[in-house]
């Protein structure tokens, strides 16, 4: 799908006014991966490159991939940090299967990423870092840039380390700082190669290093030097251009899933006209939501960095009891610690949102890698009969909508809601079409203030009890984790009352099914094969299905946002296809839920490698099945 | 306009809920309930602005018996829940009622961090030095060697002093009182209620089923004056039936002396200072154990900004600096681009 279409355009003059005449090849989509040491600034380079791509009107998707060590020893295989971006003249759903271009800043980065690069792809290697020590650390017996290892690729060796040092020799900045500028040199190279101007980037650098003007200037010089080198050196036979994508008009910005979630939570608070409270404990990869909201105190946002995960959710329960929108954010191990308190929230029937940005598990697992293995924990993982609605986001930008949806359900049904994101979309970015705030759906919150006939556990037509803010006269009442009387909420150990309460709590959550927007099925409405997906597998499934359709296959796709309860019509949809395939980044957790609920078999497609599905993996599985 | 609506003054009755109190007859918890119900109507706070949060244990049933807002939560977590409530609603008067197991074993982490932050919670800990609700196991305050169901050969756990823990965690108000002295209990609670930050009160409380008599010497009017020392700010550390005993410092060691014996005068006694910038004296007193008298009263009371006030100020400053946030501004901040 992302093959380079080699329709060489007529040569045109370069933008910088120099008279280089070099052909510009137009390509449909490109996958570029920047890899280097954890300290080489690859995340920054990737991020800045994606901004340049965004400004050019492309659709794109990114995938940052970094180790869980803050800064592993230099040159080591486990210290390699990477950032991949796919951009295209069409729609982009994933960061791409295989890089067309690998920018490798050292031998370890080359070694750990080479097997992913597309056959015949381009490798730009910083030859200056391929010295004896680094080669040894990466386990190379000889230099791969010279020994023929890379003959299947288009190799460009550039001594980025030395060229950056040359460019900066008159600036007087320290040697250590010079070394840190080479990522901007690499960025300059790539901007030229993909026909992007550097003026915006210079502004970005000056803004970013506003407090250190000498460093800002050094980075600008490095950027220009990289750009000029690519332009003037004879090594690149052509440059590449990707046409602007056919994107819905509007104003856009690039958002990661965690950033989008943070904006969504603030939006929920503004729409509801109720303050937002976040009680949280830092944990990878969820912490960025806490970072974002901590900087938004000029909104009605209070953030509380609690002493532990348990206090994170417990403070949130306290805040929700106080009558604000309570939010706690975490990842798998933290979710486990919050379990008991989630049970309390179910008993109290208070609205709050528990966000789990999933990572590889169990235990500490793979903190910086993607996995979808907390689904059963979210649906079932508590003591007692303890139903909690669960929703999941399918892409970075979708985290915005899911954040609002989570609070909509929470306040309407007076219930905690679990919102599942994951490390794949939490840190990845894509363009987000900025919505008109006035066009967002209202979020109705009603606090009961009338004491006449008030019973703390009396329910409305949705089986929700009333939300009463402490401070409301004549409505003082007590809530708690002990089983409570059906109406008064007083402690009750009556056997039949317990059965009634367990059943009404279950019925309340089950009833949300009638409040879920209709499912959209892509592809034929009945037939041979249906793919059911949830969460961040969305992009890979969409692209694989489209390819299969082009290849003449009858294959449909339905993607679930609501996982508990499941949408009411899902059973009927499943029944219309001979085979159901469920790709997930776990050993088959949604598959298990579907089998249990609909008593039909489904084919599990598990992946637990800390990586997203490749489009080709799902495509190949489709071909095996129909 | 000028006509004042007549507000009926609140009474103790107004704070009694319709629930039957289910503590064992004779439990020390009754004394606390009665004194709290007596205190609250005198504080000038509307009843609906009180919230009582508890954890798990005998003492944690407390909120059910108060005609206020309240939550009986989960084991050890009351300070965390109360912190969230206080931060979300700083205008409420938020009380935490807990026990020695709830506060210091399972909930130790939340306990110390509430102290450290100085968040405006009134934290009352009923310390009976035993687990009552689970029927008689030793607690973090049970004495070394104590025989219980889980320590049939005697406990090998070293107990700690709740007051020491609170002081070590930086608490700005720390006091101790005893269930059997209602006047002292009420006055100590009043002092706590008036303190703006975290106010911690340890209530020595008798469990007559599982640890009866733990504080007999403090309860018995015959023995209590020799067994306790009532802390009074700015006053010498005097105690005893005849009021002639006192604490004299020998370097960092306390010694009991008798005024009039061996040339000892009142001027030789250490003077209590609850607001000393250095909390050394309070900590020193918190470590008193027999044969030294048990200090009761306010160990420490110093002023420091309350956490919720700082939090509110941060938000106000942010609004003053950046202007109130709108979704329009929020969505359109950062790098944006337009596709025509």
PDB file of N, CA and C in Angstrom, chain A residues 179-230:
ATOM      1  N   UNK A 179      27.428  18.053  20.056  1.00  0.00           N
ATOM      2  CA  UNK A 179      26.972  16.689  19.806  1.00  0.00           C
ATOM      3  C   UNK A 179      25.468  16.574  19.822  1.00  0.00           C
ATOM      4  N   UNK A 180      24.846  17.428  20.613  1.00  0.00           N
ATOM      5  CA  UNK A 180      23.390  17.335  20.734  1.00  0.00           C
ATOM      6  C   UNK A 180      22.646  18.036  19.609  1.00  0.00           C
ATOM      7  N   UNK A 181      23.400  18.696  18.733  1.00  0.00           N
ATOM      8  CA  UNK A 181      22.737  19.393  17.622  1.00  0.00           C
ATOM      9  C   UNK A 181      22.581  18.508  16.394  1.00  0.00           C
ATOM     10  N   UNK A 182      23.173  17.301  16.425  1.00  0.00           N
ATOM     11  CA  UNK A 182      23.201  16.536  15.179  1.00  0.00           C
ATOM     12  C   UNK A 182      21.820  16.033  14.762  1.00  0.00           C
ATOM     13  N   UNK A 183      20.897  15.973  15.718  1.00  0.00           N
ATOM     14  CA  UNK A 183      19.552  15.557  15.296  1.00  0.00           C
ATOM     15  C   UNK A 183      18.916  16.623  14.396  1.00  0.00           C
ATOM     16  N   UNK A 184      19.250  17.891  14.626  1.00  0.00           N
ATOM     17  CA  UNK A 184      18.706  18.924  13.741  1.00  0.00           C
ATOM     18  C   UNK A 184      19.385  18.889  12.368  1.00  0.00           C
ATOM     19  N   UNK A 185      20.641  18.470  12.356  1.00  0.00           N
ATOM     20  CA  UNK A 185      21.308  18.277  11.069  1.00  0.00           C
ATOM     21  C   UNK A 185      20.547  17.213  10.272  1.00  0.00           C
ATOM     22  N   UNK A 186      20.238  16.102  10.970  1.00  0.00           N
ATOM     23  CA  UNK A 186      19.506  15.007  10.312  1.00  0.00           C
ATOM     24  C   UNK A 186      18.131  15.479   9.852  1.00  0.00           C
ATOM     25  N   UNK A 187      17.510  16.301  10.673  1.00  0.00           N
ATOM     26  CA  UNK A 187      16.181  16.808  10.307  1.00  0.00           C
ATOM     27  C   UNK A 187      16.283  17.662   9.043  1.00  0.00           C
ATOM     28  N   UNK A 188      17.334  18.497   8.969  1.00  0.00           N
ATOM     29  CA  UNK A 188      17.553  19.333   7.786  1.00  0.00           C
ATOM     30  C   UNK A 188      17.694  18.485   6.527  1.00  0.00           C
ATOM     31  N   UNK A 189      18.443  17.407   6.632  1.00  0.00           N
ATOM     32  CA  UNK A 189      18.608  16.481   5.503  1.00  0.00           C
ATOM     33  C   UNK A 189      17.259  15.982   5.008  1.00  0.00           C
ATOM     34  N   UNK A 190      16.469  15.528   5.966  1.00  0.00           N
ATOM     35  CA  UNK A 190      15.199  14.892   5.602  1.00  0.00           C
ATOM     36  C   UNK A 190      14.198  15.913   5.052  1.00  0.00           C
ATOM     37  N   UNK A 191      14.238  17.131   5.597  1.00  0.00           N
ATOM     38  CA  UNK A 191      13.318  18.152   5.091  1.00  0.00           C
ATOM     39  C   UNK A 191      13.627  18.450   3.626  1.00  0.00           C
ATOM     40  N   UNK A 192      14.920  18.488   3.304  1.00  0.00           N
ATOM     41  CA  UNK A 192      15.262  18.721   1.897  1.00  0.00           C
ATOM     42  C   UNK A 192      14.808  17.558   1.037  1.00  0.00           C
ATOM     43  N   UNK A 193      15.126  16.379   1.520  1.00  0.00           N
ATOM     44  CA  UNK A 193      14.848  15.172   0.738  1.00  0.00           C
ATOM     45  C   UNK A 193      13.361  15.049   0.433  1.00  0.00           C
ATOM     46  N   UNK A 194      12.521  15.492   1.362  1.00  0.00           N
ATOM     47  CA  UNK A 194      11.078  15.404   1.139  1.00  0.00           C
ATOM     48  C   UNK A 194      10.448  16.764   0.835  1.00  0.00           C
ATOM     49  N   UNK A 195      11.308  17.649   0.276  1.00  0.00           N
ATOM     50  CA  UNK A 195      10.814  18.876  -0.342  1.00  0.00           C
ATOM     51  C   UNK A 195      10.029  19.759   0.604  1.00  0.00           C
ATOM     52  N   UNK A 196      10.498  19.857   1.822  1.00  0.00           N
ATOM     53  CA  UNK A 196       9.837  20.739   2.777  1.00  0.00           C
ATOM     54  C   UNK A 196      10.728  21.946   3.075  1.00  0.00           C
ATOM     55  N   UNK A 197      10.145  23.119   3.200  1.00  0.00           N
ATOM     56  CA  UNK A 197      10.948  24.298   3.534  1.00  0.00           C
ATOM     57  C   UNK A 197      11.399  24.253   5.001  1.00  0.00           C
ATOM     58  N   UNK A 198      12.448  25.002   5.321  1.00  0.00           N
ATOM     59  CA  UNK A 198      12.951  24.946   6.699  1.00  0.00           C
ATOM     60  C   UNK A 198      12.625  26.193   7.515  1.00  0.00           C
ATOM     61  N   UNK A 199      11.993  27.174   6.902  1.00  0.00           N
ATOM     62  CA  UNK A 199      11.757  28.432   7.615  1.00  0.00           C
ATOM     63  C   UNK A 199      10.916  28.215   8.884  1.00  0.00           C
ATOM     64  N   UNK A 200       9.852  27.461   8.755  1.00  0.00           N
ATOM     65  CA  UNK A 200       9.004  27.220   9.925  1.00  0.00           C
ATOM     66  C   UNK A 200       9.774  26.539  11.040  1.00  0.00           C
ATOM     67  N   UNK A 201      10.646  25.629  10.608  1.00  0.00           N
ATOM     68  CA  UNK A 201      11.404  24.879  11.595  1.00  0.00           C
ATOM     69  C   UNK A 201      12.366  25.802  12.353  1.00  0.00           C
ATOM     70  N   UNK A 202      12.923  26.760  11.632  1.00  0.00           N
ATOM     71  CA  UNK A 202      13.819  27.704  12.310  1.00  0.00           C
ATOM     72  C   UNK A 202      13.053  28.468  13.387  1.00  0.00           C
ATOM     73  N   UNK A 203      11.826  28.852  13.047  1.00  0.00           N
ATOM     74  CA  UNK A 203      11.001  29.547  14.047  1.00  0.00           C
ATOM     75  C   UNK A 203      10.740  28.637  15.248  1.00  0.00           C
ATOM     76  N   UNK A 204      10.440  27.387  14.953  1.00  0.00           N
ATOM     77  CA  UNK A 204      10.182  26.431  16.044  1.00  0.00           C
ATOM     78  C   UNK A 204      11.379  26.312  16.976  1.00  0.00           C
ATOM     79  N   UNK A 205      12.558  26.245  16.371  1.00  0.00           N
ATOM     80  CA  UNK A 205      13.772  26.080  17.186  1.00  0.00           C
ATOM     81  C   UNK A 205      13.954  27.305  18.083  1.00  0.00           C
ATOM     82  N   UNK A 206      13.766  28.490  17.488  1.00  0.00           N
ATOM     83  CA  UNK A 206      13.973  29.712  18.286  1.00  0.00           C
ATOM     84  C   UNK A 206      12.960  29.804  19.419  1.00  0.00           C
ATOM     85  N   UNK A 207      11.749  29.316  19.148  1.00  0.00           N
ATOM     86  CA  UNK A 207      10.725  29.347  20.214  1.00  0.00           C
ATOM     87  C   UNK A 207      11.066  28.328  21.299  1.00  0.00           C
ATOM     88  N   UNK A 208      11.518  27.175  20.844  1.00  0.00           N
ATOM     89  CA  UNK A 208      11.778  26.090  21.785  1.00  0.00           C
ATOM     90  C   UNK A 208      12.951  26.414  22.717  1.00  0.00           C
ATOM     91  N   UNK A 209      13.971  27.065  22.162  1.00  0.00           N
ATOM     92  CA  UNK A 209      15.153  27.377  22.967  1.00  0.00           C
ATOM     93  C   UNK A 209      15.226  28.871  23.278  1.00  0.00           C
ATOM     94  N   UNK A 210      14.048  29.463  23.502  1.00  0.00           N
ATOM     95  CA  UNK A 210      13.990  30.915  23.704  1.00  0.00           C
ATOM     96  C   UNK A 210      14.883  31.364  24.855  1.00  0.00           C
ATOM     97  N   UNK A 211      15.016  30.506  25.858  1.00  0.00           N
ATOM     98  CA  UNK A 211      15.811  30.899  27.026  1.00  0.00           C
ATOM     99  C   UNK A 211      17.303  30.651  26.834  1.00  0.00           C
ATOM    100  N   UNK A 212      17.663  29.946  25.760  1.00  0.00           N
ATOM    101  CA  UNK A 212      19.077  29.686  25.473  1.00  0.00           C
ATOM    102  C   UNK A 212      19.351  30.070  24.023  1.00  0.00           C
ATOM    103  N   UNK A 213      19.469  31.379  23.747  1.00  0.00           N
ATOM    104  CA  UNK A 213      19.596  31.807  22.350  1.00  0.00           C
ATOM    105  C   UNK A 213      20.813  31.232  21.641  1.00  0.00           C
ATOM    106  N   UNK A 214      21.901  30.991  22.384  1.00  0.00           N
ATOM    107  CA  UNK A 214      23.087  30.443  21.697  1.00  0.00           C
ATOM    108  C   UNK A 214      22.836  29.014  21.221  1.00  0.00           C
ATOM    109  N   UNK A 215      22.119  28.258  22.047  1.00  0.00           N
ATOM    110  CA  UNK A 215      21.785  26.883  21.641  1.00  0.00           C
ATOM    111  C   UNK A 215      20.809  26.923  20.470  1.00  0.00           C
ATOM    112  N   UNK A 216      19.867  27.855  20.522  1.00  0.00           N
ATOM    113  CA  UNK A 216      18.902  27.991  19.430  1.00  0.00           C
ATOM    114  C   UNK A 216      19.650  28.254  18.125  1.00  0.00           C
ATOM    115  N   UNK A 217      20.600  29.199  18.165  1.00  0.00           N
ATOM    116  CA  UNK A 217      21.342  29.528  16.937  1.00  0.00           C
ATOM    117  C   UNK A 217      22.128  28.328  16.439  1.00  0.00           C
ATOM    118  N   UNK A 218      22.740  27.596  17.379  1.00  0.00           N
ATOM    119  CA  UNK A 218      23.519  26.421  16.986  1.00  0.00           C
ATOM    120  C   UNK A 218      22.638  25.405  16.282  1.00  0.00           C
ATOM    121  N   UNK A 219      21.447  25.200  16.821  1.00  0.00           N
ATOM    122  CA  UNK A 219      20.554  24.227  16.203  1.00  0.00           C
ATOM    123  C   UNK A 219      20.067  24.704  14.837  1.00  0.00           C
ATOM    124  N   UNK A 220      19.835  26.006  14.716  1.00  0.00           N
ATOM    125  CA  UNK A 220      19.426  26.543  13.411  1.00  0.00           C
ATOM    126  C   UNK A 220      20.552  26.335  12.393  1.00  0.00           C
ATOM    127  N   UNK A 221      21.789  26.587  12.833  1.00  0.00           N
ATOM    128  CA  UNK A 221      22.932  26.386  11.917  1.00  0.00           C
ATOM    129  C   UNK A 221      23.024  24.912  11.504  1.00  0.00           C
ATOM    130  N   UNK A 222      22.846  24.017  12.490  1.00  0.00           N
ATOM    131  CA  UNK A 222      22.914  22.585  12.178  1.00  0.00           C
ATOM    132  C   UNK A 222      21.810  22.198  11.195  1.00  0.00           C
ATOM    133  N   UNK A 223      20.616  22.734  11.412  1.00  0.00           N
ATOM    134  CA  UNK A 223      19.485  22.435  10.531  1.00  0.00           C
ATOM    135  C   UNK A 223      19.798  22.891   9.106  1.00  0.00           C
ATOM    136  N   UNK A 224      20.275  24.149   8.999  1.00  0.00           N
ATOM    137  CA  UNK A 224      20.584  24.696   7.664  1.00  0.00           C
ATOM    138  C   UNK A 224      21.703  23.903   7.004  1.00  0.00           C
ATOM    139  N   UNK A 225      22.676  23.509   7.825  1.00  0.00           N
ATOM    140  CA  UNK A 225      23.810  22.771   7.263  1.00  0.00           C
ATOM    141  C   UNK A 225      23.344  21.439   6.694  1.00  0.00           C
ATOM    142  N   UNK A 226      22.460  20.769   7.418  1.00  0.00           N
ATOM    143  CA  UNK A 226      21.939  19.496   6.931  1.00  0.00           C
ATOM    144  C   UNK A 226      21.161  19.682   5.643  1.00  0.00           C
ATOM    145  N   UNK A 227      20.362  20.734   5.640  1.00  0.00           N
ATOM    146  CA  UNK A 227      19.532  21.020   4.468  1.00  0.00           C
ATOM    147  C   UNK A 227      20.431  21.324   3.255  1.00  0.00           C
ATOM    148  N   UNK A 228      21.425  22.181   3.490  1.00  0.00           N
ATOM    149  CA  UNK A 228      22.317  22.588   2.399  1.00  0.00           C
ATOM    150  C   UNK A 228      23.137  21.418   1.888  1.00  0.00           C
ATOM    151  N   UNK A 229      23.535  20.564   2.814  1.00  0.00           N
ATOM    152  CA  UNK A 229      24.335  19.410   2.402  1.00  0.00           C
ATOM    153  C   UNK A 229      23.529  18.533   1.447  1.00  0.00           C
ATOM    154  N   UNK A 230      22.275  18.265   1.848  1.00  0.00           N
ATOM    155  CA  UNK A 230      21.441  17.395   1.021  1.00  0.00           C
ATOM    156  C   UNK A 230      21.213  18.020  -0.348  1.00  0.00           C
TER     157      UNK A 230
END
